[in-house]
Coordinates of C-alpha atoms and ligand atoms in Angstrom, one line a residue:
X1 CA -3.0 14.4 13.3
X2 CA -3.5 13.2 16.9
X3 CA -1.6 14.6 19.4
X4 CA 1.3 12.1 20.3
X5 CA 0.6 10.8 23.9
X6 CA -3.0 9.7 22.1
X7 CA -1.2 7.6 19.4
X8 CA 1.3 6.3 21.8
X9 CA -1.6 5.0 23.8
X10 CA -3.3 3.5 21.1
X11 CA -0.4 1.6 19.4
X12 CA 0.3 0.3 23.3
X13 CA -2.8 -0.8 23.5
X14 CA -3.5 -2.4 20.3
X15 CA 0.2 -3.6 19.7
X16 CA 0.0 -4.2 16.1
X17 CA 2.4 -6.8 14.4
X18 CA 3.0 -4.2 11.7
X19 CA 2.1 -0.3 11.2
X20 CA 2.0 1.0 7.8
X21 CA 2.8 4.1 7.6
X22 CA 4.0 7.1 5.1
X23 CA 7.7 8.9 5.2
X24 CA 6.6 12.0 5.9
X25 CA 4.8 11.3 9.0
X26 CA 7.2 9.1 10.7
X27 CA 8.7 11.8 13.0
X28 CA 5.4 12.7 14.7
X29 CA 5.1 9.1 15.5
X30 CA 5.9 7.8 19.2
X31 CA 8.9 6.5 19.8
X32 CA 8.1 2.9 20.7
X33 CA 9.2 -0.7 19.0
X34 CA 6.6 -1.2 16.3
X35 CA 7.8 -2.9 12.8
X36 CA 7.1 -0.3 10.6
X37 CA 6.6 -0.2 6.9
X38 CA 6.3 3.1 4.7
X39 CA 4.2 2.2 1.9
X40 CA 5.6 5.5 -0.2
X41 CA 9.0 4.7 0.1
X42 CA 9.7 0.8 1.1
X43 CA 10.5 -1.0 -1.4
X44 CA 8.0 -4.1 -2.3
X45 CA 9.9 -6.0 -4.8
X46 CA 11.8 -7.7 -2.4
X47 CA 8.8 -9.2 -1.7
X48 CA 6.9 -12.7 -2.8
X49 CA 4.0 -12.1 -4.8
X50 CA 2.2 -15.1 -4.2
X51 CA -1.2 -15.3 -2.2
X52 CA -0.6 -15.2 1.6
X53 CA -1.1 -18.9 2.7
X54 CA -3.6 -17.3 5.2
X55 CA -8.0 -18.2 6.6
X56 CA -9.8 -15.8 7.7
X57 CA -12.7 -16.3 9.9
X58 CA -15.9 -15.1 10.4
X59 CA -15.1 -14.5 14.2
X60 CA -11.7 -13.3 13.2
X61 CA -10.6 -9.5 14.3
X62 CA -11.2 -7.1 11.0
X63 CA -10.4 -3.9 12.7
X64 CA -10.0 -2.1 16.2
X65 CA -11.0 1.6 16.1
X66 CA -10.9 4.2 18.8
X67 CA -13.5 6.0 20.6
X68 CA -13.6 8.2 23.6
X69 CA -13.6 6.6 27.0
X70 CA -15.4 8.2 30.1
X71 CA -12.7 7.1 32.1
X72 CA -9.8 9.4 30.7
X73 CA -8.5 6.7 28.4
X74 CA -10.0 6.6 24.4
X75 CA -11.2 2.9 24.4
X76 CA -10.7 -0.2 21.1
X77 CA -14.0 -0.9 19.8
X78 CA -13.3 -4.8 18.5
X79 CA -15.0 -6.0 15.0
X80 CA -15.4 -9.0 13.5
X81 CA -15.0 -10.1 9.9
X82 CA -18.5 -12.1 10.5
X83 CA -19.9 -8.4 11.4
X84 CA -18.6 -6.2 8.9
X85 CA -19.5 -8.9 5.6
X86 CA -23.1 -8.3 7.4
X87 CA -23.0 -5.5 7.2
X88 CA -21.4 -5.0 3.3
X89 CA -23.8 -7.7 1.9
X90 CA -26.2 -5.8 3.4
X91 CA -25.0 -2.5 1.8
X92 CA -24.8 -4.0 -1.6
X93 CA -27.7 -5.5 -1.6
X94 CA -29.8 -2.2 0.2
X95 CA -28.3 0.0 -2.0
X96 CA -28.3 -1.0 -5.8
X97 CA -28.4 3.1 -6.3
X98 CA -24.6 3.5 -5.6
X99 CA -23.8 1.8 -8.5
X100 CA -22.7 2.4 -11.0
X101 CA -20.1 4.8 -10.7
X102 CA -18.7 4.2 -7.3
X103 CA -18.3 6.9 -4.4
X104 CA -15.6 9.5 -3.1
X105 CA -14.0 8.4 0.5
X106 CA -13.6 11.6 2.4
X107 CA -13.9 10.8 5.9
X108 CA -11.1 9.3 7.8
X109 CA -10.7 6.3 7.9
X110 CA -10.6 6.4 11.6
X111 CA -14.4 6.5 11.8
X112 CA -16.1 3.7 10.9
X113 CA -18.3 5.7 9.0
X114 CA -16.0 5.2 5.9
X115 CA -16.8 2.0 5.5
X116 CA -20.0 2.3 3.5
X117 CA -18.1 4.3 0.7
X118 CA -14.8 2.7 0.8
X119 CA -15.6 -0.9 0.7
X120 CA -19.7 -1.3 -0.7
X121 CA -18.6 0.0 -4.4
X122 CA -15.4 -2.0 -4.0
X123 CA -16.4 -5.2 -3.3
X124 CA -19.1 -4.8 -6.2
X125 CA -16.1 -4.1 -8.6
X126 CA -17.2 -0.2 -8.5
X127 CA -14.6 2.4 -8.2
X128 CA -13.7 4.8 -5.2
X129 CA -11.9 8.2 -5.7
X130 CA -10.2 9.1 -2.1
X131 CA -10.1 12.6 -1.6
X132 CA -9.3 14.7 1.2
X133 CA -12.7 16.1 3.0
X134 CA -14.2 18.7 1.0
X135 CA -15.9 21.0 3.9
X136 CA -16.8 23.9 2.1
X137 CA -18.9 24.4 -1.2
X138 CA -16.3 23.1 -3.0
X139 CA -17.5 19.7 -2.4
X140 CA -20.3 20.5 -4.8
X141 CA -17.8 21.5 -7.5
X142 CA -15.9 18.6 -7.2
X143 CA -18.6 16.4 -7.7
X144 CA -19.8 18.3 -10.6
X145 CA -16.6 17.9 -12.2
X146 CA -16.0 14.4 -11.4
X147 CA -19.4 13.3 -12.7
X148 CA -19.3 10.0 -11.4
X149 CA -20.1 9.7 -8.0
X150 CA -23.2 7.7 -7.4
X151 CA -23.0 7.4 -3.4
X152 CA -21.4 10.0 -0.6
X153 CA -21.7 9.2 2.8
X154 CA -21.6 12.5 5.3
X155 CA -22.2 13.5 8.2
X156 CA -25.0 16.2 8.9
X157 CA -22.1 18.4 10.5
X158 CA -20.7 18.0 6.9
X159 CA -24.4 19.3 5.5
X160 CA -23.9 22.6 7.9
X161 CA -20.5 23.1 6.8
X162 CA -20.7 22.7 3.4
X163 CA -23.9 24.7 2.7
X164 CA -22.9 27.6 4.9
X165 CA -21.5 29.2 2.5
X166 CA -24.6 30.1 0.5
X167 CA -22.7 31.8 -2.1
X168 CA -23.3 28.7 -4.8
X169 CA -27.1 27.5 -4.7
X170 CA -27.0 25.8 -8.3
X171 CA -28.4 22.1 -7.7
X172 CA -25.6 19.7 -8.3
X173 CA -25.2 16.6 -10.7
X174 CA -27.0 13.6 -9.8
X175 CA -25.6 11.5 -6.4
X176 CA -28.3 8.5 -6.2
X177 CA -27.6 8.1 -2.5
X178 CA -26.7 10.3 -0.1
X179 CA -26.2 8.0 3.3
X180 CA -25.8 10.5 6.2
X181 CA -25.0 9.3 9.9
X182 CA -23.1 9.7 12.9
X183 CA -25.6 11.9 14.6
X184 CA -29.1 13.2 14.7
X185 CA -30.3 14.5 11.0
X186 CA -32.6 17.1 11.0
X187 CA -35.6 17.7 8.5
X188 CA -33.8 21.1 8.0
X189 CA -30.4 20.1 7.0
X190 CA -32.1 17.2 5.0
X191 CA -34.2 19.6 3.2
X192 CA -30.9 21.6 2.7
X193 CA -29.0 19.1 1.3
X194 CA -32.0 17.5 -1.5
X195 CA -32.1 21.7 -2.8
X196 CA -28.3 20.9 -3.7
X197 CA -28.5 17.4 -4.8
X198 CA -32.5 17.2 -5.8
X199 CA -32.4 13.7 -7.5
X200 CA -30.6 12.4 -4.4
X201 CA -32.5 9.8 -1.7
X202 CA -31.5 10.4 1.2
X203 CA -30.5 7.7 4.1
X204 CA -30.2 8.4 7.4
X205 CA -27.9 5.9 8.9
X206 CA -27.7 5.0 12.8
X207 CA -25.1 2.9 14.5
X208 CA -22.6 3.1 17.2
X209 CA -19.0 2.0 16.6
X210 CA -19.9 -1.2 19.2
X211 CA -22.3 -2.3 16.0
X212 CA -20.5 -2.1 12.4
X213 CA -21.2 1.5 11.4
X214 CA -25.1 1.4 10.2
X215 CA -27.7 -1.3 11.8
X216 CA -30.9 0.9 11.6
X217 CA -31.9 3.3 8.7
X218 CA -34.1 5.4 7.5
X219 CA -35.0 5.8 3.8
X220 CA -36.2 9.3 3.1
X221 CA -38.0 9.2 0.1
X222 CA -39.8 12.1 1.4
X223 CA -38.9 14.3 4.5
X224 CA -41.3 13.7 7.2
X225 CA -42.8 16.9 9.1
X226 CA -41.4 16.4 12.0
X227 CA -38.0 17.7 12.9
X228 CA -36.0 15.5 13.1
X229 CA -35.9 12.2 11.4
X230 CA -36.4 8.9 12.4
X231 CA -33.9 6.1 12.4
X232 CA -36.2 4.1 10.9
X233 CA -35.9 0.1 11.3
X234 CA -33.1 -2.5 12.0
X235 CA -30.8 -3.6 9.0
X236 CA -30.6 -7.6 8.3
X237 CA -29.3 -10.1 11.0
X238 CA -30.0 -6.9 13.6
X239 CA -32.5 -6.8 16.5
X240 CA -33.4 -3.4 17.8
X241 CA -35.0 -3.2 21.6
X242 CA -36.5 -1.0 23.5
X243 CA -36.3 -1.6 26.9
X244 CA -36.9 0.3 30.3
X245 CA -34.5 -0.6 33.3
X246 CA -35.9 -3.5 34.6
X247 CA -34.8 -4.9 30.7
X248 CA -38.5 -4.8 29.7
X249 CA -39.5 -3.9 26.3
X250 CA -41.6 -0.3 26.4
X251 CA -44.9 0.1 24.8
X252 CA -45.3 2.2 21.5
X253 CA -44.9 5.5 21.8
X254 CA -42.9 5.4 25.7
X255 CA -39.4 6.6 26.0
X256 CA -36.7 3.7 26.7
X257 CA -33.3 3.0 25.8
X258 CA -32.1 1.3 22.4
X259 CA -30.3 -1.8 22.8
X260 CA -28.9 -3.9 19.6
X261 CA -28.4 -7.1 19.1
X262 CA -27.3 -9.4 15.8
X263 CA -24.8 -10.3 13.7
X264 CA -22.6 -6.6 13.6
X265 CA -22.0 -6.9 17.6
X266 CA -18.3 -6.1 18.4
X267 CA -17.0 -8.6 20.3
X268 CA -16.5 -6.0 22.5
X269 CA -13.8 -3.8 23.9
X270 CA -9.9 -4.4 23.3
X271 CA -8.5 -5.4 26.4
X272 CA -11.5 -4.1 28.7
X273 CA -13.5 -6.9 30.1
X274 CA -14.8 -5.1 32.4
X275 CA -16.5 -2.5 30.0
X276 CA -17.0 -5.3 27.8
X277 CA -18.9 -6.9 30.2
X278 CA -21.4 -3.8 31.5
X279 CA -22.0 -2.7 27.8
X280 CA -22.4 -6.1 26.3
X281 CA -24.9 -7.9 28.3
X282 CA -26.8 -11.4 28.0
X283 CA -30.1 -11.0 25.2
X284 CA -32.8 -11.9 27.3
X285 CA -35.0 -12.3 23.9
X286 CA -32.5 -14.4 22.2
X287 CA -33.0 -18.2 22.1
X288 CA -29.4 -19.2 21.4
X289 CA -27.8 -19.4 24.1
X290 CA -24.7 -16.9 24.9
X291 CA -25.9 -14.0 22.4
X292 CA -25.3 -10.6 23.9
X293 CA -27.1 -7.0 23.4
X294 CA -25.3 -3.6 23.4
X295 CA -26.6 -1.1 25.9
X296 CA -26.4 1.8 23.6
X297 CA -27.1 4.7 25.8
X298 CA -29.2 6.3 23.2
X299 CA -32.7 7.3 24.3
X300 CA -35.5 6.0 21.5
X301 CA -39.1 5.1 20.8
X302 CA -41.2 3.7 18.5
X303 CA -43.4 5.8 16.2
X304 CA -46.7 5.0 15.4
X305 CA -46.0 3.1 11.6
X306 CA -42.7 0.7 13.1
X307 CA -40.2 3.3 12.7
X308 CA -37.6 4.3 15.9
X309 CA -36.8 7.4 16.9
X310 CA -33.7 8.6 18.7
X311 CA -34.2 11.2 21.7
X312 CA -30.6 12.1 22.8
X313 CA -28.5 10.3 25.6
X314 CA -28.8 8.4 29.1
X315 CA -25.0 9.7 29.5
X316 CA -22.3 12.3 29.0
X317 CA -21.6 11.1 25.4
X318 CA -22.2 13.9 23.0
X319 CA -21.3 14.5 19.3
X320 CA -19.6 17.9 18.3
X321 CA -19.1 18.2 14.7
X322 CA -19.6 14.3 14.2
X323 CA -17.0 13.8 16.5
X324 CA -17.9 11.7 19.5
X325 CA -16.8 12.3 22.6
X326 CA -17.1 11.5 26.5
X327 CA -17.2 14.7 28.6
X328 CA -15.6 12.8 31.0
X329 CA -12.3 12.5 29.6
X330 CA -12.0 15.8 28.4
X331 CA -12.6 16.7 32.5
X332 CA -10.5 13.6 33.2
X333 CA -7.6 15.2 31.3
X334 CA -8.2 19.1 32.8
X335 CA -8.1 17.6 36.2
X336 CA -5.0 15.7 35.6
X337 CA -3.2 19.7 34.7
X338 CA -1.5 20.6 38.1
X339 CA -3.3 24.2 38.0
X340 CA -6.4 22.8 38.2
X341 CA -8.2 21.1 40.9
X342 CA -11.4 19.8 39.3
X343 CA -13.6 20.5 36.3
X344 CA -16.8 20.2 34.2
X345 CA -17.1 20.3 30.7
X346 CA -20.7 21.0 28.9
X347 CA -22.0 21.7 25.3
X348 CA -23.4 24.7 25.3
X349 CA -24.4 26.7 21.6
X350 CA -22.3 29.5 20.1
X351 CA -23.5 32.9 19.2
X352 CA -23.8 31.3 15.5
X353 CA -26.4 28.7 17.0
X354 CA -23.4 25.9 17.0
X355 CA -22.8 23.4 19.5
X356 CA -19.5 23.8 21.3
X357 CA -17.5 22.7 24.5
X358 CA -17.5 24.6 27.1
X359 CA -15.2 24.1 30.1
X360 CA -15.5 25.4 34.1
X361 CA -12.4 24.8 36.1
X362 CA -11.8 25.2 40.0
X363 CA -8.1 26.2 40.1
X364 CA -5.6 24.1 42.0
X365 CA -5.4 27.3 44.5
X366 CA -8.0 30.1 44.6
X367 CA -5.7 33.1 44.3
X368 CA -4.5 31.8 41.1
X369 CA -5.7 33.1 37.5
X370 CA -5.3 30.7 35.0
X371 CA -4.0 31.3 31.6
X372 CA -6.8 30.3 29.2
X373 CA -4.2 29.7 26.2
X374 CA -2.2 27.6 29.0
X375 CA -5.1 25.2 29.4
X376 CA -5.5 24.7 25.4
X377 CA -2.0 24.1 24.7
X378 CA -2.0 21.8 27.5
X379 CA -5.0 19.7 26.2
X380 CA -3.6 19.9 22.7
X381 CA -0.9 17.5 23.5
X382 CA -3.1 15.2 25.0
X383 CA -6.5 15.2 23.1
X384 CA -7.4 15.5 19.0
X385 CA -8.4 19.0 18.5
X386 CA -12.2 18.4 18.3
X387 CA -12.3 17.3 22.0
X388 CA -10.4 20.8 23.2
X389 CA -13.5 23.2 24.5
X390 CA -13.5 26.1 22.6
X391 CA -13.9 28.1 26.0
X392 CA -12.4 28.0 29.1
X393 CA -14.5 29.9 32.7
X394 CA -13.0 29.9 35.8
X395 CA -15.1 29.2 38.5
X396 CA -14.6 29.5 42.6
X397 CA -16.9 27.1 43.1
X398 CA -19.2 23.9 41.7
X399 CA -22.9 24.3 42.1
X400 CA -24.0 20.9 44.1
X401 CA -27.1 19.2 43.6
X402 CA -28.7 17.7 46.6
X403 CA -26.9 14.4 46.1
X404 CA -24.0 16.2 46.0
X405 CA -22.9 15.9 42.5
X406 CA -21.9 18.9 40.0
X407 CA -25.1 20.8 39.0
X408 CA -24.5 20.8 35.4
X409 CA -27.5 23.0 34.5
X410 CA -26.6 25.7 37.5
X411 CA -23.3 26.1 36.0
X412 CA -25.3 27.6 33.1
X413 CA -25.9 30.5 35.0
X414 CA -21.9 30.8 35.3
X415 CA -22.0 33.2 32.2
X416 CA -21.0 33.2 29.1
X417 CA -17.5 32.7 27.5
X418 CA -15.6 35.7 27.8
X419 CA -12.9 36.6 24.5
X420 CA -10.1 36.5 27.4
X421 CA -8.2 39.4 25.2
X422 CA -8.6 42.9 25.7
X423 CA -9.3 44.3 21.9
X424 CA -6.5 45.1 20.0
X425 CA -7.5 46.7 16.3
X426 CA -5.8 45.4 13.3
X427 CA -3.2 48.3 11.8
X428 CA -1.5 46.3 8.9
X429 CA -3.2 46.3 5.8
X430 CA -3.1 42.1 6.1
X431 CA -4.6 42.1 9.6
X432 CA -7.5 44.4 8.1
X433 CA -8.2 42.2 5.9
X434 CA -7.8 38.8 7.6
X435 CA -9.9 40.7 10.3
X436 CA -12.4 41.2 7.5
X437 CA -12.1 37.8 6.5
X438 CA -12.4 36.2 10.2
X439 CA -15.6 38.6 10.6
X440 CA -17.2 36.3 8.0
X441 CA -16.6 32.9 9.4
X442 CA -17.1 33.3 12.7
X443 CA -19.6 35.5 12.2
X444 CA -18.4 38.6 14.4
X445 CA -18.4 42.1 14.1
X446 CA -15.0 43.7 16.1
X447 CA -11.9 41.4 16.1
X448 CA -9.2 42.4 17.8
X449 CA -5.4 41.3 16.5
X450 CA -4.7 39.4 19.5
X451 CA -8.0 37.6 20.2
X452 CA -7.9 33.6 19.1
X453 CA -9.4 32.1 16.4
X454 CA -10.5 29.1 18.6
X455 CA -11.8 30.8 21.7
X456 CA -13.8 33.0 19.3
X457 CA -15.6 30.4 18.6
X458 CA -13.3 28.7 16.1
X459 CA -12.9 24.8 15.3
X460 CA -11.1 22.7 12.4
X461 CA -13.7 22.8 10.4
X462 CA -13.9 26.8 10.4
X463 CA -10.2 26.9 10.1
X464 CA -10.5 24.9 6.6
X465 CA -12.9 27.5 5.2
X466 CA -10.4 30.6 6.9
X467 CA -7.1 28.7 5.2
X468 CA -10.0 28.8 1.3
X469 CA -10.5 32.0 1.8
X470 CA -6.8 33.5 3.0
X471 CA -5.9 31.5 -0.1
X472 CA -8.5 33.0 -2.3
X473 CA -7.5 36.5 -1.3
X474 CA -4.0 36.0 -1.0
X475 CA -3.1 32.8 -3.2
X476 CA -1.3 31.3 -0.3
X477 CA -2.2 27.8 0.8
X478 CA -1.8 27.7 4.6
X479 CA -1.6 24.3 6.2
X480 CA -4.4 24.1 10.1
X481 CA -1.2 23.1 11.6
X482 CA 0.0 26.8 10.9
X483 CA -4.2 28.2 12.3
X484 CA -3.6 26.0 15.1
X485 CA 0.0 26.9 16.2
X486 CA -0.8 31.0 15.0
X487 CA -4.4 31.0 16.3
X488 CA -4.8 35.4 16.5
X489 CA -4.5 37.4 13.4
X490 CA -1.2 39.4 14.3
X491 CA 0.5 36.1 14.5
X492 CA -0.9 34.5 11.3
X493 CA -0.4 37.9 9.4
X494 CA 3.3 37.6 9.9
X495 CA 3.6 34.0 8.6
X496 CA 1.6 35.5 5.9
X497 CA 3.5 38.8 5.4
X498 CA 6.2 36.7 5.2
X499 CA 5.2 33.9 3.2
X500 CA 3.8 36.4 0.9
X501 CA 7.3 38.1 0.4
X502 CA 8.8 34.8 -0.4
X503 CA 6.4 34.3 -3.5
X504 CA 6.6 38.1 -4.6
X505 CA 10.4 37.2 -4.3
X506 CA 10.1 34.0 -7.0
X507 CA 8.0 35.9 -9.3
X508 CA 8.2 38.7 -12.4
X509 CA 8.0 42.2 -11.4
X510 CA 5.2 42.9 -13.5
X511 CA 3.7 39.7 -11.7
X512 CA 4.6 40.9 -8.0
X513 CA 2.6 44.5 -9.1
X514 CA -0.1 42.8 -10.3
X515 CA -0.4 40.7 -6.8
X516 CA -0.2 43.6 -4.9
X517 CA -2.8 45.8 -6.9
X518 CA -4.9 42.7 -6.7
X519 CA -4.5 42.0 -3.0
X520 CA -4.6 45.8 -2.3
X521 CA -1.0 45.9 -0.9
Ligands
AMP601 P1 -20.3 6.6 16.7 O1 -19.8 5.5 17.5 O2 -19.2 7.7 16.6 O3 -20.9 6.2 15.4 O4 -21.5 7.3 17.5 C1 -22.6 6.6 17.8 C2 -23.6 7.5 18.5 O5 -23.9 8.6 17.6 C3 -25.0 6.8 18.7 O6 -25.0 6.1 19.9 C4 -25.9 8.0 18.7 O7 -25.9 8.6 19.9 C5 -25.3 8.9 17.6 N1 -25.9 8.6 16.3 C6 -25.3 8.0 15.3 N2 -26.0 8.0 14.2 C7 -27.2 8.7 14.5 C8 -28.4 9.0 13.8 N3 -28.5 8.7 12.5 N4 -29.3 9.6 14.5 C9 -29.2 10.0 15.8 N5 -28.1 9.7 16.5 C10 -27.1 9.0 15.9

């Protein structure tokens, strides 16, 4: 699903010898010489089916995945096999719990996240059940029904998602672990998620792609009283350091930065020495000579009884939804469109207390007013979706700090996001009711027929609970290509008018009345 300028840079980048691939997604691939194979539709028998006369070593490349680069470019975290068995042994051995009955894979495998519930059951002989992500309560019918999922890894963007719909409160079958990571977990969305799955223990996982997805948990046998939770201590083979910025270790209790060091290290960043080279530096502490540490840029401390805790960023790296992303390309990209001159992007929170981006851009020439929806579209083709803000100001000027650099907190003060649209009410009996509908997820009273889904306030996420709900009201499945290309309810109620016509056409009359009375027109 990324946009096609973003693959085309990654495939450059990493030149694989082979992609594999699937038939239906071949035309939204970049046209460049990659051998290709479809795994649904080549066929294999042509093939030997003898081993592959083929060592792999411990310092050996097991996988390159992307990540948002500050410099306008999304940069190849580079892992080891030597890192990622670590890390699995590690898994298997820390977390007996998941066994028996294997887990359900339902983040992407673009995330390194995936890893604990993809390969920790299989390499114990356990089964996995892939599944596309579950973001809404359904997740807790499905694994109900399933009955055999021992382990789920999510994210706590996943916890807020899935439990905002409050509708279905009955605690779920058991899950023995519940390893939950990617960004800071709070005691509230842990407390959230053990009234759904109460025989659960809870793990909160912390790790940067740089390190092999976890190397410092914390195991939640009871919620602690603060907050948020700790990260609790480093996983085997990993040293944890935390260091001031003269590269001296701080005393309990003082603020420093968390740097990691040990057997999960990426070798660093594909094709970026230079990167490589600032983020990976020598380990002063180390007595083998050439190990490295990774300068994480996460802010930490040590708690009284041993255990870390995380206290945001050093940086412009911030997590939306799980996602994580460098403000810096996101500006890098705005600045780059020729109707803009320069601009900032911040996180700011939504009326429904959400994080979201917000962007402030300095035309290319003062006069001009810049179409909002211009600037999304724009981005669109160049970013995934979670990076484009979810408002756009424009501004005359930057507020300066004294050293001259952009006054992110003044631009605070720039006002809030306005709706862009002037409000148009719904008149069809559809837009009523999608209007109804888009009332409760974005959690708005007036919405006008021309207003957009995504400057409302909107994200994928949100759009995966509006296409469940259009399809429990209307019993058509919309795809979030069609949210994203149809973002206002005029334009989505045609495609639905006319999708809905299509069906009435296939079925009984009796059938198409029944619809109707049951859809109220
Ligand atoms: P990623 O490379 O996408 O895994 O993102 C890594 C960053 O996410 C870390 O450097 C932290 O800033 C943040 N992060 C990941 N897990 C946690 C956690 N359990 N608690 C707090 N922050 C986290």
């Amino acid at each position: 699903t990324y946009p096609t300028e973003r693959l085309t840079y990654i495939l450059e980048d990493s030149r694989p010898a082979l992609l594999l691939t699937q038939e239906p997604v071949l035309d939204q691939l970049p046209a460049i010489a990659i051998r290709t194979f479809c795994l649904d539709s080549s066929p294999l028998d042509k093939y030997s089916t003898d081993n592959l006369n083929h060592v792999v070593g411990s310092n050996h490349l097991a996988y390159v995945i992307y990540t948002s680069g500050s410099t306008g470019m999304p940069k190849g975290v580079s892992i080891a096999h030597g890192g990622l068995s670590n890390y699995l042994h590690w898994a298997s051995t820390a977390y007996p719990m998941a066994f028996p009955q294997g887990s359900v894979v339902q983040l992407p495998v673009v995330f390194d996240a995936t890893i604990t519930c993809l390969f920790t059951p299989l390499i114990a002989g356990h089964s996995i059940c892939l599944q596309p992500a579950l973001m809404t309560a359904e997740l807790f019918d499905f694994v109900n029904i399933q009955q055999k999922i021992s382990l789920l890894k999510i994210t706590p963007a996943h916890i807020d998602m899935v439990c905002a719909d409050g509708s279905k409160v009955e605690p779920c079958a058991k899950v023995a672990l519940t390893v939950i990571g990617g960004e800071a977990l709070s005691a509230k969305q842990a407390n959230t998620w053990l009234s759904r799955f109460p025989e659960t223990l809870i793990v909160n996982e912390y790790g940067p792609t740089e390190t092999v997805v976890g190397c410092c948990i914390y195991r939640a046998s009871d919620v602690p009283k603060r907050a948020m939770l700790p990260i609790g201590r480093p996983i085997a083979n990993t040293q944890i350091y935390i260091l001031d910025e003269s590269i001296n270790p701080v005393p309990i209790g003082v603020t420093g930065e968390l740097y990691i060091a040990g057997d999960g290290l990426a070798r660093g960043y594909l094709n970026r020495p230079d990167l490589t080279a600032e983020k990976f530096i020598p380990n002063p502490f180390s007595a083998s000579a050439g190990t490295r540490m990774y300068k994480s840029g996460d802010l930490a401390r040590y708690l009284a009884d041993g255990n870390i805790e995380c206290l945001g960023r050093t940086d412009g790296q911030v997590k939306i939804r799980g996602f994580r992303i460098e403000l810096g390309e996101i500006e890098i990209a705005l600045g780059a469109l020729p109707q803009v001159r320069e601009a900032s992007v911040l996180v700011r929170e939504d009326p429904q207390g959400d994080k979201c981006l917000v962007a402030y851009v300095l035309p290319s020439t003062p006069e001009i007013q810049i179409p909002l929806q211009l600037l999304r579209t724009a981005l669109l083709q160049k970013l995934p979706e979670y990076m484009v803000p979810a408002h756009f100001i424009q501004v005359s000027h930057f507020p300066l700090t004294l050293n001259g650099k952009v006054d992110r907190k003044a631009l605070l003060a720039f006002g809030t996001p306005d709706r862009g649209t002037d409000y148009v009410a719904p008149s069809t009996i559809t837009e009523n009711v999608l209007a109804k509908i888009w009332g409760e997820i974005l959690q708005l009273d007036k919405i006008g027929i021309q207003d957009d889904f995504f400057e409302l306030g909107g994200h994928s996420l949100l759009a995966v609970r509006l296409i469940t709900k259009i399809h429990d009201t209307f019993q058509i499945m919309l795809t979030p290509r069609t949210v994203f290309e149809s973002p206002t309810i005029e334009a989505l109620g045609s495609i639905l008018e006319a999708l809905i016509l299509e069906e009435i056409g296939k079925i009984s009359d009796e059938d198409a009345i029944s619809l109707m009375n049951k859809t109220g027109g």
